[in-house]
Structure formats: C-alpha cells, structure tokens
Coordinates of C-alpha atoms in Angstrom, one line a residue:
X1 CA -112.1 -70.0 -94.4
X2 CA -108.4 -70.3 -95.1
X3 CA -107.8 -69.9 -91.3
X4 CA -110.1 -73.2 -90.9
X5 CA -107.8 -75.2 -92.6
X6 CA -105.1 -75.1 -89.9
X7 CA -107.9 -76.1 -86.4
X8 CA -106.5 -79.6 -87.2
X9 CA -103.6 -77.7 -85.5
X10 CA -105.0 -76.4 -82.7
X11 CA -104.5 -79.6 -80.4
X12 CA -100.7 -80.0 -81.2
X13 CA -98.2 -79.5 -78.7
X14 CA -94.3 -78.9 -78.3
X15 CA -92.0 -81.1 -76.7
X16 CA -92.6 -80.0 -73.1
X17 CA -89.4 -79.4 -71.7
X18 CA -90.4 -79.8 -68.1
X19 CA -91.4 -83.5 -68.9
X20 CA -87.7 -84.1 -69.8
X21 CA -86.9 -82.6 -66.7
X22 CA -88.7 -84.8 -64.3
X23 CA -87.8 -87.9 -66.4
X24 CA -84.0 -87.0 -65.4
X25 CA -85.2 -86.1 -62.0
X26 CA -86.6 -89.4 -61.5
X27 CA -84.0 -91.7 -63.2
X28 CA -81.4 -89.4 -60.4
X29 CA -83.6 -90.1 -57.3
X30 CA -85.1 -93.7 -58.2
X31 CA -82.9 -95.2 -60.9
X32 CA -85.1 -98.4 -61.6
X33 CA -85.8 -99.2 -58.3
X34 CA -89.1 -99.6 -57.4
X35 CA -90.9 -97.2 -54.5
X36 CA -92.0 -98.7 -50.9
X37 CA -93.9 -97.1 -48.4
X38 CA -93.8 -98.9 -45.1
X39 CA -95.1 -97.2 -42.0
X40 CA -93.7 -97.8 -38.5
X41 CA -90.2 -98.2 -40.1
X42 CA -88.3 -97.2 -36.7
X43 CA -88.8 -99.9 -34.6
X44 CA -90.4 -104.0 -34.7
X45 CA -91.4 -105.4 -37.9
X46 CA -91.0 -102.2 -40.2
X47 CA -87.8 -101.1 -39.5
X48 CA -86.4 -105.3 -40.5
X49 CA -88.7 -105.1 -43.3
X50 CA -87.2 -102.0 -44.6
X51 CA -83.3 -103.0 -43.8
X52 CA -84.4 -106.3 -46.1
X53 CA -85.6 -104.2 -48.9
X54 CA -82.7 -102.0 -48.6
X55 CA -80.3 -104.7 -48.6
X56 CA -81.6 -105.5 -52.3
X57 CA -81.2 -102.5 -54.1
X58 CA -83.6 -103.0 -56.1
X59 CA -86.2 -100.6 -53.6
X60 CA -86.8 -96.9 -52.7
X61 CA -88.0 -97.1 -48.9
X62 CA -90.4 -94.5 -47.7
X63 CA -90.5 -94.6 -44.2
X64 CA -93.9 -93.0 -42.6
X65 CA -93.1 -92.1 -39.1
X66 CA -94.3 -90.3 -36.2
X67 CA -90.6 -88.9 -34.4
X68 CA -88.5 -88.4 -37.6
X69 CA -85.2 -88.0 -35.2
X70 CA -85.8 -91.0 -34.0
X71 CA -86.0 -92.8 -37.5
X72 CA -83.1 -90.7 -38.9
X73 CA -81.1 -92.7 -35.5
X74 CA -82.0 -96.0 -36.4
X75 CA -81.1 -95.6 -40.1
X76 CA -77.8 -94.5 -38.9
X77 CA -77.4 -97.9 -35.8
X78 CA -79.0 -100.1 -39.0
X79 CA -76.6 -98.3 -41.7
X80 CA -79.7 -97.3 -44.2
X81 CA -78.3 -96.3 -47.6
X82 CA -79.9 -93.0 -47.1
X83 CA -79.5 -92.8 -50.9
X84 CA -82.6 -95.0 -50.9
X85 CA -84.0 -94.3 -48.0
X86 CA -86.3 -91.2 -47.0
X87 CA -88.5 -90.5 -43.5
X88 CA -91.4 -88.6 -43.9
X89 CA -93.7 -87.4 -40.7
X90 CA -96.9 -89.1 -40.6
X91 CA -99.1 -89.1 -37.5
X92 CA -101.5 -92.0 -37.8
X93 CA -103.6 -90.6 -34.7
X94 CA -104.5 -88.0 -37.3
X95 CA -106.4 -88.6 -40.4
X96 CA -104.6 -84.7 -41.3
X97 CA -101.5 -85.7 -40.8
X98 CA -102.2 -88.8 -43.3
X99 CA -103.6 -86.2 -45.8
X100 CA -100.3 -84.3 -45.6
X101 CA -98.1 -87.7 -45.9
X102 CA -99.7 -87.9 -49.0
X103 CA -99.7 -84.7 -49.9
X104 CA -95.8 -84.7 -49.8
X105 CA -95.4 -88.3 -51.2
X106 CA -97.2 -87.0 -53.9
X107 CA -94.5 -83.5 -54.3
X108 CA -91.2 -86.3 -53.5
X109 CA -92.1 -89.2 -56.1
X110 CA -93.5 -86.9 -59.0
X111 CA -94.9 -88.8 -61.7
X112 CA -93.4 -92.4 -60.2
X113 CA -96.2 -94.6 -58.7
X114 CA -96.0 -96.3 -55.5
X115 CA -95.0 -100.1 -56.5
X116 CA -95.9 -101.5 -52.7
X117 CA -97.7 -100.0 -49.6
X118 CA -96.8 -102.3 -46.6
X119 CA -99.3 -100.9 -43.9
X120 CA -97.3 -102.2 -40.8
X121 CA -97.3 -99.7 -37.8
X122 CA -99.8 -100.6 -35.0
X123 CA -100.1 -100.1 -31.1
X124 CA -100.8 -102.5 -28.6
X125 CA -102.3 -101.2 -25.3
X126 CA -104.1 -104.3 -23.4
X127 CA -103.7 -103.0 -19.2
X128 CA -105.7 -99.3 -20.8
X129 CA -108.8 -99.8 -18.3
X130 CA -110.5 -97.0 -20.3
X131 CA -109.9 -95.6 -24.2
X132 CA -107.8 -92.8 -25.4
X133 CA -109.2 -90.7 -27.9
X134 CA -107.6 -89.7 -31.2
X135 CA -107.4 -86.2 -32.5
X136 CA -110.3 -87.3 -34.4
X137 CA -111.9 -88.3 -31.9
X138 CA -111.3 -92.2 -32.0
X139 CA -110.4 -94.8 -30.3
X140 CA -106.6 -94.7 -30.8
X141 CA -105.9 -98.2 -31.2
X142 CA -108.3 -99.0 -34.0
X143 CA -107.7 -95.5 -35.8
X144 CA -104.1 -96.1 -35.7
X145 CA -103.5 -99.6 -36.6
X146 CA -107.0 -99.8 -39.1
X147 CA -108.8 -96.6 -40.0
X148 CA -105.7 -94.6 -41.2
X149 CA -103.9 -97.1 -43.0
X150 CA -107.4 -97.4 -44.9
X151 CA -107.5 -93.9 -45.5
X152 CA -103.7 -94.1 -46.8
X153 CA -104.4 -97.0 -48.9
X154 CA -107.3 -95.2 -50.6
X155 CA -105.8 -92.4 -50.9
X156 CA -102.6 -93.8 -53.1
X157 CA -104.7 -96.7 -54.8
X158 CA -105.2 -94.5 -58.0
X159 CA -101.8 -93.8 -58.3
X160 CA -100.4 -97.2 -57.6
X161 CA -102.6 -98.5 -60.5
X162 CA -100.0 -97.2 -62.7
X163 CA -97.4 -99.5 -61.5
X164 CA -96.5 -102.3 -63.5
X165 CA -96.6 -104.9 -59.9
X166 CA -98.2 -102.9 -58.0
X167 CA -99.4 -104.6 -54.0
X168 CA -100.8 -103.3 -51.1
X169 CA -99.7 -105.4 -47.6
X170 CA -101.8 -105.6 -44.8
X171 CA -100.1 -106.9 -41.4
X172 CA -102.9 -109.3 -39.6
X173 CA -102.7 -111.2 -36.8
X174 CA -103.2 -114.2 -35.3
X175 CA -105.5 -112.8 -32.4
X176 CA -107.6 -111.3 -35.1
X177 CA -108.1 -114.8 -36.8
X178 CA -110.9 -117.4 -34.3
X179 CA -110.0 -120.4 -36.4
X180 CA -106.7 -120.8 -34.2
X181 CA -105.5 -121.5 -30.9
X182 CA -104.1 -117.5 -30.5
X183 CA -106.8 -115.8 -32.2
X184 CA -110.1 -118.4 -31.1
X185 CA -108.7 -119.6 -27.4
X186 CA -107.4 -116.7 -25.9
X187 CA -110.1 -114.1 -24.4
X188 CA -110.7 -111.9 -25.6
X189 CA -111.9 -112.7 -29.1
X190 CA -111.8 -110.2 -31.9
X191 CA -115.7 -109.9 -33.0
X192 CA -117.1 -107.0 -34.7
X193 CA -120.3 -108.5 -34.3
X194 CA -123.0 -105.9 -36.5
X195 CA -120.6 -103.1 -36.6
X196 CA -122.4 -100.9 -34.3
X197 CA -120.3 -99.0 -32.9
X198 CA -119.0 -98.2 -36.3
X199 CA -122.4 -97.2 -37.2
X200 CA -123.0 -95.1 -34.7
X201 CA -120.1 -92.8 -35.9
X202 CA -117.2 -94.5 -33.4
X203 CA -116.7 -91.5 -32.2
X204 CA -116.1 -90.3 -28.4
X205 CA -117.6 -92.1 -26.3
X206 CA -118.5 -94.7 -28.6
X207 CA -114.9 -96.6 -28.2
X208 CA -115.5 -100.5 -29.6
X209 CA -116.7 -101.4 -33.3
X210 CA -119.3 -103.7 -32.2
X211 CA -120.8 -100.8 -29.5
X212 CA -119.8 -102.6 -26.4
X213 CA -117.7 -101.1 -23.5
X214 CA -113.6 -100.9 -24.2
X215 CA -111.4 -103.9 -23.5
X216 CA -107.7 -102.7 -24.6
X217 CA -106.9 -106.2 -25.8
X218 CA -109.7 -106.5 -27.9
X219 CA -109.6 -103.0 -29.6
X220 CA -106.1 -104.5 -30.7
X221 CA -107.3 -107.9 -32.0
X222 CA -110.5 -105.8 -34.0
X223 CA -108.1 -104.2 -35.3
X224 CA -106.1 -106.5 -36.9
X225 CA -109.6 -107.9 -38.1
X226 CA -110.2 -105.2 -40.0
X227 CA -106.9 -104.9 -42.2
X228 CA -107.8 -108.8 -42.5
X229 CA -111.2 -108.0 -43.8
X230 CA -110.5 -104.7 -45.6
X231 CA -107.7 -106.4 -47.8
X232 CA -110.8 -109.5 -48.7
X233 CA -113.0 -106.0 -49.7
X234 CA -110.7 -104.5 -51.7
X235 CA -109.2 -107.8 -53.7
X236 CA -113.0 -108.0 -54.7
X237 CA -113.7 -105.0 -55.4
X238 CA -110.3 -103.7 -56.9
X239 CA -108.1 -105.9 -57.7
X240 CA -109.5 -106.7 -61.5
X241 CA -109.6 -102.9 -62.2
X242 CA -106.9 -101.3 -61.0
X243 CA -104.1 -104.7 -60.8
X244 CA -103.1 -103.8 -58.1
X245 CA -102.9 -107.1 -55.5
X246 CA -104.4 -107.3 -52.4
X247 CA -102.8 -109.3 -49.2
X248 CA -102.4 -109.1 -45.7
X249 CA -100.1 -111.8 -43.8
X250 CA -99.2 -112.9 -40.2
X251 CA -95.6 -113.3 -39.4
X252 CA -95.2 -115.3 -36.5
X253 CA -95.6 -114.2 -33.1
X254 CA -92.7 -111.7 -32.6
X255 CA -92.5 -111.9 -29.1
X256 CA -89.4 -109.8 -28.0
X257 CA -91.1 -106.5 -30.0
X258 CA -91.8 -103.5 -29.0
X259 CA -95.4 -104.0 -29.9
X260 CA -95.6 -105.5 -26.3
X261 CA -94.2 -102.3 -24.3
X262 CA -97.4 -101.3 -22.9
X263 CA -97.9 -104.8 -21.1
X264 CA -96.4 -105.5 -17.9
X265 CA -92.6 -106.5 -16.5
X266 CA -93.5 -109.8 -15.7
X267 CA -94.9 -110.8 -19.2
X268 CA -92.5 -109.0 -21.2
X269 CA -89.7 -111.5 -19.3
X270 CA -91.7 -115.0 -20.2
X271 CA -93.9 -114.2 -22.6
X272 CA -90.7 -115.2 -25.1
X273 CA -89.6 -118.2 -23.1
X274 CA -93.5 -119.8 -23.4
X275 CA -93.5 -118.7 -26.6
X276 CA -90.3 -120.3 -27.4
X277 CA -90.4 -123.2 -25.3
X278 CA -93.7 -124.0 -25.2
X279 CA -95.9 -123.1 -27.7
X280 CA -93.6 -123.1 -30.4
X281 CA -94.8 -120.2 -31.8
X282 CA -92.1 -117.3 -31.1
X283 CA -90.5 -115.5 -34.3
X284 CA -87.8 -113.3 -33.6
X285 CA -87.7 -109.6 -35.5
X286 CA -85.0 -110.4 -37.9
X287 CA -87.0 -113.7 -39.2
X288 CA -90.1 -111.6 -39.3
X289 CA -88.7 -108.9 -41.7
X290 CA -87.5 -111.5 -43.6
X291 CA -91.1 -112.9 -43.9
X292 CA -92.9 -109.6 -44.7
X293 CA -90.2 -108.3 -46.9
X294 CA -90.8 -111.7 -49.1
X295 CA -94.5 -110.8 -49.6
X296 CA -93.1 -107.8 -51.1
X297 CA -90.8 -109.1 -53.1
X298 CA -91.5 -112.9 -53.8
X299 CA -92.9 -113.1 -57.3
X300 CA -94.9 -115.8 -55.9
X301 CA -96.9 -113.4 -53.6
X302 CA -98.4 -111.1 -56.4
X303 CA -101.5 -113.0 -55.5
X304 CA -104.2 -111.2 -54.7
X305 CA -106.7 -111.9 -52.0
X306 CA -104.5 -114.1 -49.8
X307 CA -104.0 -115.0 -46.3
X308 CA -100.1 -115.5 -46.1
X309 CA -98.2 -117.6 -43.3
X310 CA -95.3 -119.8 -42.9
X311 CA -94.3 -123.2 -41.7
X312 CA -93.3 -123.4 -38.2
X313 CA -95.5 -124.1 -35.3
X314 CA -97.5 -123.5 -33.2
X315 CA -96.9 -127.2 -31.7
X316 CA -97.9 -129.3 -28.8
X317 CA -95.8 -131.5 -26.9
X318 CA -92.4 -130.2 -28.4
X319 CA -90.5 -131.0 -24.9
X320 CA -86.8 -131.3 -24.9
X321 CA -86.8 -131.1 -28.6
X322 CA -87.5 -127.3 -28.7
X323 CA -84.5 -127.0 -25.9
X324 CA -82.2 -128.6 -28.1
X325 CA -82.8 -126.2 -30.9
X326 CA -83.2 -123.1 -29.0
X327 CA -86.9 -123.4 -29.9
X328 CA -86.4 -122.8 -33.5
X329 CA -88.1 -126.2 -34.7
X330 CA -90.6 -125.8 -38.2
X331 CA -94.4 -126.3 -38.0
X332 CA -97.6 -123.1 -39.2
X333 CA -96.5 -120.1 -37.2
X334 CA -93.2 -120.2 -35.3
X335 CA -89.7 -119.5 -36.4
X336 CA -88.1 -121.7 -39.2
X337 CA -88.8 -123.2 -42.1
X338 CA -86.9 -120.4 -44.8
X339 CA -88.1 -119.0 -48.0
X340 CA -90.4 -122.2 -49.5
X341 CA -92.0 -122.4 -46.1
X342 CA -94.1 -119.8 -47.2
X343 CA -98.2 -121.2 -47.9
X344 CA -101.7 -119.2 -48.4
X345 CA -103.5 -119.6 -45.3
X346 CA -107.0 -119.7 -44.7
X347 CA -109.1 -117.3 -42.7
X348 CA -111.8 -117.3 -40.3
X349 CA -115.4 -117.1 -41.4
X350 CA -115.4 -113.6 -39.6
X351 CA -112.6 -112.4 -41.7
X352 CA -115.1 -113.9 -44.8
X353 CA -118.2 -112.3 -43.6
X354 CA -118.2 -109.3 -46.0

C-alpha cells in the first residue's frame, strides 16, 4: 500500500532534452520566419512568387520541383538567399513521389507547421491529339495540375492547423471560370458535367472527367476547375475546424510564360501582342508574382473561400490608348492597377455546383 501512494507519479516526466534540441534547431533553420511551400518554383509564376517572398524575409520557401539542378540554377540567375530557400524533388506525375515530398517535408521542418501551401505548378498541352498517361495511370494534365496538389494539400492540412495563419492557395484560371469572355467564349469550355469519367476510376483509357473523348485544351481548363471547386469544398468543409483559409485566385493572363511552350511558333509570337493590345488582358510574370505572393502575404487575404482577382482589363475598344501605355492600362484582369487593386471575385455557377 505504501507503494500506492506514489502512482500519482507515474505520469510525470523529465525535461526532455531532445525537445530543447529541436527548439534550437528550428530557431537556427527558420528564425521566425514563417514556412512556404510553392510548387513549380523554377520557372513562370512560382519561381516570381517565391523571389517576392524571399525578398521579405519574413518567409522560408520550399520549392517542390521536378529537375532539382535546374531549380538550384535559377536560384543562383534570381540570387535566392539559399539561407531561406530549400528545393525538394517532387514529381507531381506521381502520387509516390508526392508521398515522399511529404515524407521529407515532414523530416526538414520538424515540429514547425507549414504557414502557406501555394499549389502553383501546372502543364498546358492544347496541340496533344491523344492523352499521356501518368505513372498512375492518369491523364497527365489533370493529375498534375489537380489530383496531386489535392493529395498534397491533404496530406499537410493536419499539420498546417497548427499554424497561427495558416492558407492554402489554389492558382485558377480564367478558362476554368464560364461567367467570362476567356473562360465562357473560347471553345472549349471547361465542364465536368456528372463527373463520369471520375467515376469510372479516370484511369487509362478513361482520359476526361466528364467521360468524353480527350481535348488537350480542355483537360487544362478542367483542371483549373477543379482547384477552383476543391478550394469552395474544403473552405466549407474545413475551414471552421482546422483555421486554416481556403482560396484560389487568377492572376492575369501571363502571356509570355512558359505555361504556353507546348503551343505552336506562331501563337507564342502574338498571342502577347493581342493580349496586350487588344484584349487588354496580358500580365507580365513579374506583375503576376507580385499578385500571388500578395495573397500570401496580404493580411487582407486571410479570407477564406474567395475567388481573388485584380483591376485591370479585360477591355474592349482600348485603341491607341493601350499603344500609348504599352498596354499596361487598369480594368478586371490585365496588368496594372498595384496593391489596392486587389477585389474578391465571383465564380461561375459550375465552380458553385458542389
């Protein structure tokens, strides 16, 4: 009986030693800066985004890449603090490979949560007259740009729950929107109609979400209507829970980037100049960044569940105006306006139809 008097005991614990040595761990690696992951980071969008976060110092930038030599080049043209900056491998043609990104997120961070997942990386491959598969056996262009960022973002969303402001950033699209000129005027139009291809397993040879035979283009803009809809799903179904915020935005049309390699010569040249000149609603990579990189760091855009865009075309009629000004005038789209320009934007019943 005497021996009962000390269970109260049993529970206690010494000062664990190994906690004190992750806590200096972290403070050396991160300081107080708070941990991005952006994938695509070595070309377009990603890799302005993360040269605007790093500019701050206020960021950790994880860069999920495929080519890791490629990215450790670009850091060194775009003069990365490599201090705050660290590649990691990840292969989103392969739900594996995203495992192991996490996997060795996970082992690099230690106990510091991810304070922003930016799911940026896509591919773009409109002339394809049939589909290329995934290791998974997918169709590429919607397992790449949708299916493994969802798998990503579920996989870190317990983990980012932790963070004091945390957000998860989904890169939409015009063309994935039908209540505009881009995304409702321009064939083909993203519709997922009843899903069934998704139902049926989309897997080899079953190549479009709705079941219907493969368009390149419109694998592309389904896509992009996913990550639209996906970000709706989980503001609803997360966001009180876990505080973590929810958005996905469109940038502009950035019509000098990469994204467009696979099209041909001839658009590549004037694609830009209608854009520019025309339509109004060109964006170039640098204003972009700027624009994405805001949604991470804005205070403003810890809303959950929105749509974001900025003043600045599309317009009609613009003329010798946009000449003048190099095409840079303001308006919902296109290039201009700066930081306030910024507005939630509304979606397209399709992107609503949960």
């Amino acid at each position: 009986t005497g021996t009962n008097g000390f269970k109260f005991m049993s529970n206690w614990k010494l000062p664990d030693k190994i906690d004190h040595v992750e806590a200096a761990k972290l403070q050396e690696r991160f300081g107080d800066k708070k941990l991005v992951v952006i994938t695509g980071t070595s070309s377009g969008l990603g890799r302005k985004t993360a040269r605007a976060l790093l500019r701050t110092e206020q960021y950790h930038v994880v860069g999920a890449v495929r080519d890791i030599d490629k990215m450790e080049a670009v850091a060194e043209i775009d003069d990365f603090n490599m201090d705050n900056f660290t590649p990691m491998e990840c292969e989103l043609n392969d739900f594996e490979s995203v495992r192991n990104f996490v996997k060795n997120l996970e082992e690099f961070k230690m106990s510091k949560p991810v304070d922003r997942l930016i799911c940026n990386a896509g591919v773009y491959q409109p002339s394809l007259p049939y589909a290329k598969w995934s290791k998974d056996g997918h169709e590429q262009t919607m397992q790449i740009n949708y299916l493994s960022h969802f798998l990503m973002t579920s996989l870190l969303l317990e983990d980012m729950a932790k963070a004091p402001d945390p957000r998860v950033i989904m890169v939409g699209s015009v063309t994935g929107n039908d209540n505009t000129v881009g995304g409702g005027g321009v064939y083909p139009i993203a519709d997922l109609k009843d899903l069934d291809g998704f139902e049926q397993g989309f897997s080899n040879p079953v190549s479009m979400a709705d079941g219907y035979g493969f368009i390149g283009a419109k694998a592309y803009k389904d896509s992009k209507l996913c990550l639209m809809m996906v970000s709706l799903v989980m503001h609803l179904k997360f966001h009180k829970q876990t505080g973590i915020s929810f958005s996905s935005i469109y940038p502009g049309c950035i019509a000098e980037s990469p994204l467009f390699r696979e099209k041909r010569p001839w658009f590549r040249k004037f694609f830009p100049v209608f854009m520019k000149f025309i339509t109004g609603g060109f964006v170039g990579e640098e204003e972009a960044g700027q624009r994405l990189f805001q949604v991470a760091h804005d205070p403003r855009c810890a809303k959950s569940g929105v749509y974001w865009s900025w003043n600045g075309g599309p317009r009609e009629d613009r003329g010798l105006e946009a000449i003048e000004k190099g095409g840079q005038i303001s308006g919902g789209g296109g290039a201009g306006g700066g930081w306030d320009s910024i507005y939630e934007n509304d979606t397209s019943a399709k992107v609503t139809n949960l």
